[in-house]
Short mmCIF file of C-alpha atoms in Angstrom, two decimals:
data_model
loop_
_atom_site.label_atom_id
_atom_site.label_comp_id
_atom_site.label_asym_id
_atom_site.label_seq_id
_atom_site.Cartn_x
_atom_site.Cartn_y
_atom_site.Cartn_z
CA MET R 1355 0.00 0.00 0.00
CA THR R 1356 1.37 3.41 -0.99
CA VAL R 1357 1.96 5.84 1.87
CA LYS R 1358 0.25 9.19 1.30
CA ILE R 1359 0.56 10.87 4.72
CA LEU R 1360 3.27 10.88 7.38
CA ALA R 1361 2.15 12.40 10.70
CA VAL R 1362 4.47 13.04 13.63
CA ASP R 1363 4.03 14.11 17.22
CA MET R 1364 6.60 16.69 18.29
CA ASP R 1365 7.69 16.65 21.96
CA GLY R 1366 9.27 13.31 22.84
CA THR R 1367 8.92 12.05 19.26
CA PHE R 1368 10.21 14.31 16.49
CA LEU R 1369 12.12 16.60 18.86
CA ASN R 1370 14.95 15.54 21.15
CA SER R 1371 15.26 16.61 24.79
CA LYS R 1372 16.73 19.94 23.65
CA LYS R 1373 13.58 20.63 21.59
CA GLN R 1374 15.61 20.25 18.40
CA TYR R 1375 15.77 17.91 15.41
CA ASN R 1376 18.30 17.12 12.70
CA LYS R 1377 17.13 19.82 10.31
CA ALA R 1378 19.64 19.09 7.54
CA ARG R 1379 18.63 15.43 7.45
CA PHE R 1380 14.91 16.15 7.64
CA LEU R 1381 14.79 18.87 4.97
CA LYS R 1382 16.42 16.46 2.51
CA GLN R 1383 13.82 13.86 3.46
CA TYR R 1384 11.04 16.40 3.13
CA GLU R 1385 12.00 17.18 -0.47
CA GLN R 1386 11.82 13.45 -1.21
CA LEU R 1387 8.44 13.19 0.52
CA LYS R 1388 7.15 15.96 -1.72
CA GLN R 1389 8.55 14.28 -4.82
CA ASN R 1390 6.64 11.14 -3.79
CA ASN R 1391 3.43 13.11 -3.12
CA ILE R 1392 3.51 12.27 0.59
CA HIS R 1393 1.99 14.88 2.89
CA PHE R 1394 3.97 15.75 6.03
CA VAL R 1395 1.74 16.49 9.02
CA VAL R 1396 2.69 17.82 12.44
CA ALA R 1397 0.30 16.57 15.17
CA SER R 1398 0.84 18.01 18.63
CA GLY R 1399 -0.78 19.26 21.80
CA ASN R 1400 1.10 22.53 21.33
CA GLN R 1401 -0.37 25.72 19.94
CA LEU R 1402 -0.12 26.51 16.24
CA ALA R 1403 2.07 29.58 16.80
CA LYS R 1404 4.67 27.43 18.56
CA LEU R 1405 4.64 24.57 16.09
CA ILE R 1406 5.28 26.65 12.99
CA THR R 1407 8.45 28.08 14.56
CA TYR R 1408 10.07 24.65 14.24
CA PHE R 1409 9.69 24.69 10.45
CA PRO R 1410 10.47 28.21 9.18
CA GLU R 1411 11.49 26.94 5.74
CA ILE R 1412 8.31 24.95 5.07
CA ASN R 1413 5.59 26.04 7.52
CA HIS R 1414 3.69 27.71 4.66
CA GLU R 1415 3.14 24.37 2.94
CA ILE R 1416 2.83 21.67 5.60
CA ALA R 1417 -0.29 20.67 7.55
CA VAL R 1418 -0.47 21.17 11.30
CA ILE R 1419 -2.79 19.55 13.83
CA ALA R 1420 -2.40 21.72 16.93
CA GLU R 1421 -3.96 21.80 20.41
CA ASN R 1422 -4.35 18.00 20.42
CA GLY R 1423 -6.64 18.10 17.39
CA ALA R 1424 -8.78 21.18 18.01
CA HIS R 1425 -6.92 23.41 15.53
CA VAL R 1426 -6.17 22.10 12.04
CA VAL R 1427 -4.38 24.08 9.34
CA ASP R 1428 -3.18 23.05 5.89
CA ALA R 1429 -0.62 25.23 4.10
CA GLY R 1430 -1.67 28.22 6.16
CA GLN R 1431 -5.39 27.68 5.53
CA GLU R 1432 -7.53 26.95 8.57
CA ILE R 1433 -9.49 23.73 8.22
CA ALA R 1434 -11.06 23.65 11.68
CA PHE R 1435 -10.96 25.28 15.10
CA ALA R 1436 -13.12 23.64 17.77
CA HIS R 1437 -13.79 25.58 20.95
CA LEU R 1438 -15.95 25.87 24.04
CA SER R 1439 -18.95 28.16 24.03
CA GLN R 1440 -18.60 31.17 26.32
CA GLN R 1441 -21.18 29.68 28.67
CA GLN R 1442 -19.34 26.35 28.84
CA TYR R 1443 -16.06 28.13 29.52
CA ILE R 1444 -17.49 30.18 32.40
CA GLU R 1445 -19.18 27.15 33.95
CA ILE R 1446 -15.95 25.14 33.81
CA LEU R 1447 -13.99 27.98 35.41
CA LYS R 1448 -16.51 28.04 38.24
CA ALA R 1449 -16.20 24.27 38.68
CA ILE R 1450 -12.40 24.20 38.86
CA ASP R 1451 -11.06 24.49 42.39
CA SER R 1452 -9.35 27.84 42.98
CA SER R 1453 -6.19 26.02 44.13
CA TYR R 1454 -5.55 25.11 40.47
CA ILE R 1455 -5.74 28.66 39.12
CA SER R 1456 -2.01 29.30 39.47
CA THR R 1457 -1.12 26.16 37.46
CA MET R 1458 -3.66 26.59 34.65
CA VAL R 1459 -3.02 27.51 31.04
CA ILE R 1460 -6.09 28.62 29.10
CA CYS R 1461 -5.48 27.83 25.43
CA GLY R 1462 -7.18 30.28 23.09
CA LYS R 1463 -7.08 30.93 19.39
CA GLN R 1464 -5.14 34.20 19.72
CA SER R 1465 -2.91 33.27 22.66
CA ALA R 1466 -2.46 31.04 25.67
CA TYR R 1467 -3.14 32.64 29.04
CA VAL R 1468 -1.75 32.10 32.53
CA HIS R 1469 -2.77 33.75 35.78
CA SER R 1470 -0.56 36.37 37.40
CA SER R 1471 -0.36 34.11 40.47
CA MET R 1472 1.64 31.45 38.56
CA ASN R 1473 5.11 31.04 40.08
CA ALA R 1474 8.28 31.73 38.13
CA GLU R 1475 9.28 28.06 37.85
CA ASP R 1476 5.95 27.02 36.34
CA TYR R 1477 5.92 30.03 34.04
CA ALA R 1478 9.38 29.15 32.70
CA LYS R 1479 8.21 25.59 32.04
CA VAL R 1480 5.02 26.70 30.31
CA ALA R 1481 6.80 29.35 28.23
CA ARG R 1482 8.89 26.61 26.56
CA TYR R 1483 5.74 25.24 24.93
CA PHE R 1484 3.74 28.37 24.10
CA GLU R 1485 4.99 30.93 21.58
CA LYS R 1486 2.11 33.28 22.40
CA LEU R 1487 1.63 33.51 26.16
CA THR R 1488 -0.21 36.27 28.01
CA VAL R 1489 -0.34 36.90 31.76
CA VAL R 1490 -3.77 37.99 33.03
CA ASP R 1491 -5.32 38.83 36.39
CA ASP R 1492 -8.78 37.48 35.58
CA PHE R 1493 -9.55 34.38 33.52
CA TYR R 1494 -13.22 35.39 33.39
CA ALA R 1495 -12.37 38.50 31.37
CA LEU R 1496 -10.71 36.75 28.41
CA ASP R 1497 -11.83 37.84 24.95
CA ASP R 1498 -10.83 34.75 23.00
CA LEU R 1499 -12.12 31.36 21.83
CA VAL R 1500 -10.94 28.64 24.23
CA CYS R 1501 -10.14 25.20 22.82
CA LYS R 1502 -8.28 23.55 25.70
CA ILE R 1503 -7.32 23.98 29.35
CA THR R 1504 -3.93 22.69 30.49
CA PHE R 1505 -2.48 22.15 33.95
CA THR R 1506 1.20 21.92 34.78
CA ALA R 1507 2.13 19.55 37.60
CA GLN R 1508 5.08 18.30 39.57
CA GLU R 1509 6.25 14.84 38.55
CA ASN R 1510 4.60 13.09 41.49
CA GLU R 1511 1.31 15.00 41.12
CA SER R 1512 0.27 14.24 37.55
CA PHE R 1513 -1.72 11.08 38.26
CA ALA R 1514 -3.56 12.64 41.20
CA ILE R 1515 -4.53 15.67 39.12
CA PHE R 1516 -5.69 13.44 36.28
CA GLU R 1517 -7.80 11.41 38.71
CA HIS R 1518 -9.22 14.61 40.23
CA PHE R 1519 -10.49 15.85 36.89
CA GLN R 1520 -11.89 12.45 35.98
CA LYS R 1521 -14.42 13.03 38.77
CA GLN R 1522 -15.54 16.51 37.71
CA SER R 1523 -19.09 17.10 36.48
CA PHE R 1524 -17.94 18.70 33.24
CA VAL R 1525 -16.02 15.50 32.48
CA ALA R 1526 -19.01 13.32 33.37
CA ASP R 1527 -21.11 15.51 31.06
CA LYS R 1528 -18.46 15.11 28.33
CA VAL R 1529 -17.86 18.84 27.92
CA LEU R 1530 -14.11 18.28 28.36
CA VAL R 1531 -12.07 15.12 28.90
CA PRO R 1532 -8.67 14.82 30.63
CA VAL R 1533 -5.65 13.40 28.84
CA SER R 1534 -2.01 13.18 29.84
CA SER R 1535 0.12 14.82 27.17
CA GLY R 1536 3.48 14.09 28.80
CA PHE R 1537 6.09 16.27 30.48
CA ASN R 1538 3.77 16.58 33.50
CA PHE R 1539 1.00 18.37 31.65
CA ILE R 1540 -2.64 17.37 31.99
CA ASP R 1541 -4.91 18.62 29.20
CA LEU R 1542 -8.66 19.05 29.32
CA ILE R 1543 -9.69 18.70 25.69
CA LEU R 1544 -12.96 18.73 23.81
CA PRO R 1545 -14.32 15.18 23.44
CA ASP R 1546 -13.55 13.59 20.09
CA GLN R 1547 -11.32 16.57 19.17
CA HIS R 1548 -8.14 14.51 19.45
CA LYS R 1549 -5.28 14.11 17.00
CA ALA R 1550 -7.04 11.30 15.13
CA HIS R 1551 -10.01 13.60 14.52
CA GLY R 1552 -7.76 16.32 13.14
CA LEU R 1553 -5.98 13.78 10.97
CA ASN R 1554 -9.29 12.48 9.68
CA LEU R 1555 -10.24 15.97 8.48
CA LEU R 1556 -7.06 16.01 6.41
CA LEU R 1557 -7.73 12.51 5.09
CA GLN R 1558 -11.13 13.67 3.88
CA LYS R 1559 -9.66 16.77 2.25
CA TRP R 1560 -6.92 14.85 0.47
CA GLN R 1561 -9.05 11.74 -0.22
CA VAL R 1562 -6.63 9.39 1.52
CA GLU R 1563 -7.46 6.09 3.23
CA PRO R 1564 -6.32 5.41 6.84
CA ASN R 1565 -4.22 2.44 5.67
CA GLN R 1566 -2.13 4.89 3.62
CA VAL R 1567 -1.07 6.83 6.71
CA VAL R 1568 2.01 6.59 8.95
CA ALA R 1569 1.79 8.12 12.43
CA ILE R 1570 4.54 8.31 15.05
CA GLY R 1571 4.09 9.20 18.73
CA ASP R 1572 5.23 8.74 22.30
CA ASN R 1573 2.40 9.49 24.71
CA ASN R 1574 -1.21 8.89 25.68
CA ASN R 1575 -2.48 11.80 23.60
CA ASP R 1576 -1.16 9.97 20.51
CA MET R 1577 -3.19 6.85 21.26
CA GLN R 1578 -6.20 7.47 18.99
CA MET R 1579 -3.99 8.60 16.12
CA ILE R 1580 -1.70 5.56 16.34
CA LYS R 1581 -4.68 3.19 16.44
CA ALA R 1582 -6.47 4.91 13.55
CA VAL R 1583 -3.80 4.53 10.86
CA GLY R 1584 -2.30 1.73 8.84
CA TYR R 1585 1.21 2.21 10.17
CA GLY R 1586 1.28 3.30 13.81
CA PHE R 1587 4.74 3.69 15.35
CA ALA R 1588 5.79 4.25 18.96
CA VAL R 1589 9.27 5.61 19.63
CA GLU R 1590 11.39 3.56 22.04
CA ASN R 1591 10.91 6.17 24.80
CA ALA R 1592 7.11 6.04 24.50
CA VAL R 1593 4.88 5.27 27.46
CA GLU R 1594 4.12 1.58 27.81
CA ALA R 1595 0.42 2.09 27.09
CA LEU R 1596 1.22 3.44 23.64
CA LYS R 1597 3.76 0.71 22.90
CA ALA R 1598 1.07 -1.82 23.74
CA VAL R 1599 -1.23 -0.59 20.96
CA ALA R 1600 1.33 0.49 18.35
CA PRO R 1601 1.93 -2.20 15.70
CA TYR R 1602 5.44 -0.90 15.10
CA THR R 1603 8.28 0.67 17.07
CA THR R 1604 11.31 2.74 16.20
CA VAL R 1605 14.34 3.97 18.12
CA SER R 1606 14.03 6.82 20.61
CA ASN R 1607 13.57 10.52 19.91
CA GLU R 1608 17.20 11.05 20.95
CA GLN R 1609 18.23 8.64 18.18
CA GLU R 1610 16.06 10.38 15.56
CA GLY R 1611 13.45 7.63 15.58
CA ALA R 1612 10.94 9.61 13.50
CA LEU R 1613 13.53 10.32 10.82
CA GLU R 1614 14.45 6.64 10.78
CA VAL R 1615 10.83 5.82 9.95
CA ILE R 1616 10.81 8.42 7.18
CA ASP R 1617 13.86 6.70 5.69
CA LEU R 1618 12.05 3.36 5.77
CA VAL R 1619 9.14 4.92 3.88
CA LEU R 1620 11.36 6.57 1.28
CA GLN R 1621 13.50 3.47 0.78
CA HIS R 1622 10.52 1.09 0.66
CA GLN R 1623 11.95 -0.95 3.51
CA PRO R 1624 9.76 -3.14 5.77
CA PRO R 1625 7.02 -2.63 6.73
CA PHE R 1626 6.73 -0.45 3.59
CA ALA R 1627 8.35 -2.89 1.17
#
């Protein structure tokens, strides 16, 4: 089966621990992907503004699935942006315990927002992932469309925070659902607005079948995407839950695992022979 789409997660998959990738190697691969009419897709929990900074040479022509699937753009053209209604947003803010305010990131279309009570350590961590980040005194006063709410946690707190939000009424009512996106971030995302949903919108646009798609990831928020495609890869450093469902594995992000898969595709090596 001919591969038509190659989709990659970024943090922990395409990027190494320094938030970098082998640009010289990849840009050569990218030219070959184009020559073979294979679409390159970035699929990440990060905001669009951050993701396009990684690809200054080609960001005007690639597709990006941002915010864990809520924001989908192809060659600079917006395909979809899913968001909470203003009423839903206000009700969720009221439901979230005030003790979480200082660790929250409200993800909007124009910017991400943190509260002025966030400490310097958490702000520095968050700022690594958000190109557009605004400090506000009042989350209720935001004039933006909100697609996701993220919480930063200490390493030993992530599971407890995830469990806490599993019990919230807005989760039971399926307004938002919690997902671990790695690096001690817990995301509250719109139900069914995951990476696989965003990818499916692109499949429909390009008239591609799921079995013609390669997807590579490392964490729980890649689960639906990996399961939905013909060639789902987990990098060696992936969480065990993802490895358990991924039909294929590659070496770690530090060893350029995603680029190794691209080489297999381009060279028609197994499983693409």
